[in-house]
PDB file of C-alpha atoms in Angstrom:
ATOM      1  CA  MET J   4       0.000   0.000   0.000  1.00 47.00           C
ATOM      2  CA  LYS J   5       2.841   2.354   0.872  1.00 45.00           C
ATOM      3  CA  ILE J   6       4.510   1.652  -2.501  1.00 45.00           C
ATOM      4  CA  VAL J   7       1.251   2.321  -4.371  1.00 39.00           C
ATOM      5  CA  LEU J   8       0.862   5.619  -2.539  1.00 39.00           C
ATOM      6  CA  ILE J   9       4.455   6.614  -3.341  1.00 39.00           C
ATOM      7  CA  LEU J  10       4.060   5.665  -7.021  1.00 37.00           C
ATOM      8  CA  PHE J  11       0.793   7.568  -7.253  1.00 35.00           C
ATOM      9  CA  SER J  12       2.432  10.645  -5.679  1.00 39.00           C
ATOM     10  CA  VAL J  13       5.418  10.485  -8.059  1.00 35.00           C
ATOM     11  CA  VAL J  14       3.211  10.140 -11.145  1.00 32.00           C
ATOM     12  CA  PHE J  15       0.806  12.841  -9.988  1.00 32.00           C
ATOM     13  CA  LEU J  16       3.483  15.339  -8.990  1.00 33.00           C
ATOM     14  CA  SER J  17       5.693  14.789 -12.037  1.00 31.00           C
ATOM     15  CA  GLY J  18       2.906  16.133 -14.222  1.00 32.00           C
ATOM     16  CA  CYS J  19       3.141  19.438 -12.338  1.00 27.00           C
ATOM     17  CA  LEU J  20       6.849  19.847 -12.984  1.00 28.00           C
ATOM     18  CA  SER J  21       6.570  20.692 -16.670  1.00 27.00           C
ATOM     19  CA  LEU J  22       4.534  23.714 -17.600  1.00 31.00           C
ATOM     20  CA  PRO J  23       2.637  23.540 -20.892  1.00 35.00           C
ATOM     21  CA  PRO J  24       3.105  26.378 -23.372  1.00 40.00           C
ATOM     22  CA  GLN J  25       0.565  29.161 -23.096  1.00 40.00           C
ATOM     23  CA  ALA J  26      -2.628  28.192 -24.837  1.00 40.00           C
ATOM     24  CA  PRO J  27      -4.485  30.485 -27.208  1.00 43.00           C
ATOM     25  CA  GLU J  28      -6.940  32.765 -25.419  1.00 43.00           C
ATOM     26  CA  LYS J  29      -9.817  30.986 -27.183  1.00 44.00           C
ATOM     27  CA  PRO J  30      -9.560  27.182 -27.521  1.00 39.00           C
ATOM     28  CA  GLY J  31      -9.692  25.998 -31.104  1.00 39.00           C
ATOM     29  CA  VAL J  32      -8.863  29.421 -32.592  1.00 46.00           C
ATOM     30  CA  TYR J  33      -5.642  28.181 -34.185  1.00 51.00           C
ATOM     31  CA  LYS J  34      -5.688  25.443 -36.790  1.00 55.00           C
ATOM     32  CA  GLN J  35      -2.836  23.553 -38.404  1.00 55.00           C
ATOM     33  CA  VAL J  36      -2.286  24.158 -42.112  1.00 69.00           C
ATOM     34  CA  HIS J  37      -0.573  22.066 -44.772  1.00 84.00           C
ATOM     35  CA  ALA J  38       3.067  22.859 -45.513  1.00 90.00           C
ATOM     36  CA  VAL J  39       3.582  25.712 -47.942  1.00 92.00           C
ATOM     37  CA  ASN J  40       6.302  25.669 -50.581  1.00 93.00           C
ATOM     38  CA  LEU J  41       8.536  28.549 -49.450  1.00 94.00           C
ATOM     39  CA  SER J  42       9.778  29.117 -53.006  1.00 94.00           C
ATOM     40  CA  ASN J  43       6.274  30.413 -53.885  1.00 95.00           C
ATOM     41  CA  SER J  44       7.133  33.980 -52.827  1.00 95.00           C
ATOM     42  CA  LEU J  45       3.764  35.504 -53.733  1.00 97.00           C
ATOM     43  CA  LEU J  46       1.823  32.997 -51.626  1.00 97.00           C
ATOM     44  CA  VAL J  47       4.289  33.195 -48.738  1.00 98.00           C
ATOM     45  CA  LYS J  48       4.149  37.004 -48.741  1.00 98.00           C
ATOM     46  CA  GLN J  49       0.336  36.992 -48.706  1.00 98.00           C
ATOM     47  CA  LEU J  50       0.273  34.516 -45.812  1.00 98.00           C
ATOM     48  CA  LEU J  51       2.807  36.596 -43.886  1.00 98.00           C
ATOM     49  CA  LEU J  52       0.795  39.761 -44.478  1.00 98.00           C
ATOM     50  CA  ASP J  53      -2.314  37.906 -43.282  1.00 97.00           C
ATOM     51  CA  GLN J  54      -0.375  36.934 -40.143  1.00 97.00           C
ATOM     52  CA  HIS J  55       0.598  40.564 -39.624  1.00 98.00           C
ATOM     53  CA  ALA J  56      -3.024  41.684 -39.984  1.00 98.00           C
ATOM     54  CA  GLU J  57      -4.118  39.127 -37.375  1.00 97.00           C
ATOM     55  CA  TRP J  58      -1.314  39.821 -34.881  1.00 98.00           C
ATOM     56  CA  LYS J  59      -0.466  43.514 -35.483  1.00 97.00           C
ATOM     57  CA  GLY J  60       0.186  45.322 -32.223  1.00 92.00           C
ATOM     58  CA  THR J  61       0.188  42.169 -30.085  1.00 97.00           C
ATOM     59  CA  PRO J  62       2.488  43.194 -27.229  1.00 98.00           C
ATOM     60  CA  TYR J  63       5.910  41.701 -26.683  1.00 97.00           C
ATOM     61  CA  LYS J  64       6.088  39.271 -23.774  1.00 97.00           C
ATOM     62  CA  LEU J  65       9.158  37.123 -23.132  1.00 96.00           C
ATOM     63  CA  GLY J  66       8.064  33.484 -23.354  1.00 96.00           C
ATOM     64  CA  GLY J  67       4.592  34.421 -24.599  1.00 96.00           C
ATOM     65  CA  LEU J  68       2.845  32.410 -27.304  1.00 96.00           C
ATOM     66  CA  ASN J  69      -0.549  34.024 -27.756  1.00 96.00           C
ATOM     67  CA  LYS J  70      -2.202  37.324 -28.609  1.00 95.00           C
ATOM     68  CA  LYS J  71      -1.965  38.509 -25.022  1.00 97.00           C
ATOM     69  CA  GLY J  72       1.816  38.646 -25.516  1.00 98.00           C
ATOM     70  CA  ILE J  73       4.496  36.984 -27.635  1.00 98.00           C
ATOM     71  CA  ASP J  74       8.256  37.187 -28.050  1.00 98.00           C
ATOM     72  CA  CYS J  75      10.159  37.332 -31.336  1.00 98.00           C
ATOM     73  CA  SER J  76      11.080  33.650 -31.625  1.00 98.00           C
ATOM     74  CA  GLY J  77       7.626  32.599 -30.447  1.00 98.00           C
ATOM     75  CA  PHE J  78       6.046  34.760 -33.136  1.00 98.00           C
ATOM     76  CA  ILE J  79       8.247  33.183 -35.816  1.00 98.00           C
ATOM     77  CA  PHE J  80       7.524  29.711 -34.405  1.00 98.00           C
ATOM     78  CA  MET J  81       3.764  30.371 -34.491  1.00 97.00           C
ATOM     79  CA  THR J  82       3.896  32.001 -37.937  1.00 98.00           C
ATOM     80  CA  PHE J  83       5.699  29.043 -39.479  1.00 97.00           C
ATOM     81  CA  LYS J  84       3.389  26.571 -37.751  1.00 96.00           C
ATOM     82  CA  LEU J  85       0.044  28.288 -38.293  1.00 95.00           C
ATOM     83  CA  LYS J  86       0.501  30.092 -41.610  1.00 96.00           C
ATOM     84  CA  LEU J  87       3.197  28.118 -43.404  1.00 97.00           C
ATOM     85  CA  GLY J  88       2.548  24.655 -41.947  1.00 96.00           C
ATOM     86  CA  LEU J  89       6.198  24.136 -41.062  1.00 96.00           C
ATOM     87  CA  ALA J  90       7.740  23.056 -37.783  1.00 96.00           C
ATOM     88  CA  ILE J  91      10.763  25.044 -36.638  1.00 97.00           C
ATOM     89  CA  PRO J  92      12.330  25.303 -33.180  1.00 97.00           C
ATOM     90  CA  ARG J  93      10.821  27.640 -30.584  1.00 97.00           C
ATOM     91  CA  SER J  94      13.938  29.598 -29.583  1.00 97.00           C
ATOM     92  CA  THR J  95      16.095  32.025 -31.554  1.00 97.00           C
ATOM     93  CA  GLU J  96      19.136  30.080 -30.382  1.00 96.00           C
ATOM     94  CA  LEU J  97      17.852  26.955 -32.153  1.00 97.00           C
ATOM     95  CA  GLN J  98      16.184  28.705 -35.093  1.00 97.00           C
ATOM     96  CA  VAL J  99      19.495  30.193 -36.225  1.00 97.00           C
ATOM     97  CA  LYS J 100      20.952  26.672 -36.454  1.00 97.00           C
ATOM     98  CA  GLU J 101      18.294  25.617 -38.985  1.00 96.00           C
ATOM     99  CA  GLY J 102      18.218  26.072 -42.750  1.00 96.00           C
ATOM    100  CA  ILE J 103      20.958  27.350 -44.996  1.00 97.00           C
ATOM    101  CA  GLU J 104      22.673  30.711 -44.708  1.00 98.00           C
ATOM    102  CA  VAL J 105      21.838  33.272 -47.384  1.00 98.00           C
ATOM    103  CA  SER J 106      23.465  36.644 -47.960  1.00 97.00           C
ATOM    104  CA  LYS J 107      21.518  39.802 -47.255  1.00 96.00           C
ATOM    105  CA  ASP J 108      21.411  40.655 -50.959  1.00 96.00           C
ATOM    106  CA  GLN J 109      19.928  37.222 -51.797  1.00 97.00           C
ATOM    107  CA  LEU J 110      17.020  37.353 -49.319  1.00 98.00           C
ATOM    108  CA  ARG J 111      13.730  35.852 -50.440  1.00 98.00           C
ATOM    109  CA  THR J 112      10.291  36.191 -48.870  1.00 98.00           C
ATOM    110  CA  GLY J 113      10.037  33.736 -45.961  1.00 98.00           C
ATOM    111  CA  ASP J 114      13.736  33.780 -45.037  1.00 98.00           C
ATOM    112  CA  LEU J 115      14.561  34.362 -41.389  1.00 98.00           C
ATOM    113  CA  VAL J 116      16.621  37.422 -40.511  1.00 98.00           C
ATOM    114  CA  PHE J 117      18.604  37.470 -37.276  1.00 98.00           C
ATOM    115  CA  PHE J 118      20.042  40.354 -35.324  1.00 98.00           C
ATOM    116  CA  LYS J 119      22.518  40.722 -32.451  1.00 97.00           C
ATOM    117  CA  THR J 120      20.884  43.331 -30.246  1.00 93.00           C
ATOM    118  CA  GLY J 121      23.120  42.895 -27.200  1.00 89.00           C
ATOM    119  CA  LEU J 122      26.088  40.910 -25.936  1.00 89.00           C
ATOM    120  CA  SER J 123      24.071  37.703 -25.774  1.00 87.00           C
ATOM    121  CA  VAL J 124      20.679  38.943 -26.979  1.00 89.00           C
ATOM    122  CA  ARG J 125      19.372  37.785 -30.357  1.00 96.00           C
ATOM    123  CA  HIS J 126      16.306  38.842 -32.334  1.00 97.00           C
ATOM    124  CA  VAL J 127      14.543  37.192 -35.279  1.00 98.00           C
ATOM    125  CA  GLY J 128      12.060  38.222 -37.934  1.00 98.00           C
ATOM    126  CA  VAL J 129      10.800  36.861 -41.255  1.00 98.00           C
ATOM    127  CA  TYR J 130      11.620  38.621 -44.512  1.00 98.00           C
ATOM    128  CA  LEU J 131       8.735  40.022 -46.576  1.00 98.00           C
ATOM    129  CA  GLY J 132      10.629  41.475 -49.530  1.00 97.00           C
ATOM    130  CA  ASP J 133      11.533  45.071 -50.428  1.00 97.00           C
ATOM    131  CA  SER J 134      13.868  45.241 -47.374  1.00 98.00           C
ATOM    132  CA  LYS J 135      10.902  44.713 -44.981  1.00 98.00           C
ATOM    133  CA  PHE J 136      10.558  42.072 -42.272  1.00 98.00           C
ATOM    134  CA  LEU J 137       7.812  40.957 -39.904  1.00 98.00           C
ATOM    135  CA  HIS J 138       8.651  40.475 -36.223  1.00 98.00           C
ATOM    136  CA  ALA J 139       7.619  40.956 -32.598  1.00 98.00           C
ATOM    137  CA  SER J 140       9.346  44.101 -31.394  1.00 96.00           C
ATOM    138  CA  LYS J 141       9.907  44.780 -27.696  1.00 95.00           C
ATOM    139  CA  ARG J 142       8.898  48.400 -28.265  1.00 94.00           C
ATOM    140  CA  VAL J 143       5.759  48.134 -30.418  1.00 95.00           C
ATOM    141  CA  GLY J 144       4.806  44.448 -30.473  1.00 97.00           C
ATOM    142  CA  VAL J 145       4.102  42.639 -33.741  1.00 98.00           C
ATOM    143  CA  THR J 146       5.069  44.967 -36.563  1.00 98.00           C
ATOM    144  CA  ILE J 147       6.792  45.349 -39.923  1.00 98.00           C
ATOM    145  CA  SER J 148      10.184  47.073 -39.990  1.00 98.00           C
ATOM    146  CA  SER J 149      12.804  47.923 -42.595  1.00 98.00           C
ATOM    147  CA  LEU J 150      16.240  46.369 -42.833  1.00 98.00           C
ATOM    148  CA  LYS J 151      17.354  49.806 -44.042  1.00 98.00           C
ATOM    149  CA  ASN J 152      16.453  51.333 -40.656  1.00 97.00           C
ATOM    150  CA  SER J 153      19.721  52.394 -39.006  1.00 97.00           C
ATOM    151  CA  TYR J 154      19.037  50.321 -35.875  1.00 97.00           C
ATOM    152  CA  TRP J 155      18.249  47.095 -37.725  1.00 98.00           C
ATOM    153  CA  SER J 156      20.970  47.507 -40.346  1.00 97.00           C
ATOM    154  CA  SER J 157      23.610  48.072 -37.665  1.00 97.00           C
ATOM    155  CA  HIS J 158      22.477  45.007 -35.682  1.00 97.00           C
ATOM    156  CA  TYR J 159      21.955  42.637 -38.638  1.00 98.00           C
ATOM    157  CA  TRP J 160      23.705  39.316 -38.059  1.00 97.00           C
ATOM    158  CA  VAL J 161      22.715  36.526 -40.463  1.00 98.00           C
ATOM    159  CA  SER J 162      19.835  35.215 -42.592  1.00 98.00           C
ATOM    160  CA  LYS J 163      18.609  31.643 -43.030  1.00 98.00           C
ATOM    161  CA  ARG J 164      16.439  29.955 -45.633  1.00 97.00           C
ATOM    162  CA  MET J 165      14.325  27.160 -44.199  1.00 95.00           C
TER     163      MET J 165
END
């Protein structure tokens, strides 16, 4: 009986040790889509602009994964999952290890753009074309910015094609 009680306690308590990711504010709001061919730039751009329209202004929240607050890598993770039907890692640290490196002058819609914004701080967005990228900014939340902006151009690090 004592062993059963101990086993039950271990099983019950171990479920409390791992926190699930934040759920959407309304269950069932997000649906999985089929994988999109990223070489179809027109389709990818339209899907990314749709994502911007749906998430525009969502505030930045470190670790957030819903419209109450989201961080940059979480926004890219959700965008690839929900709009492009592709699974990529959740963190910027792991996202930058994926795909193949592309030069800034060879960027294509859907490529990830990475920035070094501090000694160990990294930021990520997804390229839209025409020097614009979609991302979750700490200052204004989900937004579109320009790679030509002096801040972003001076902090540009690397780009990856998934």
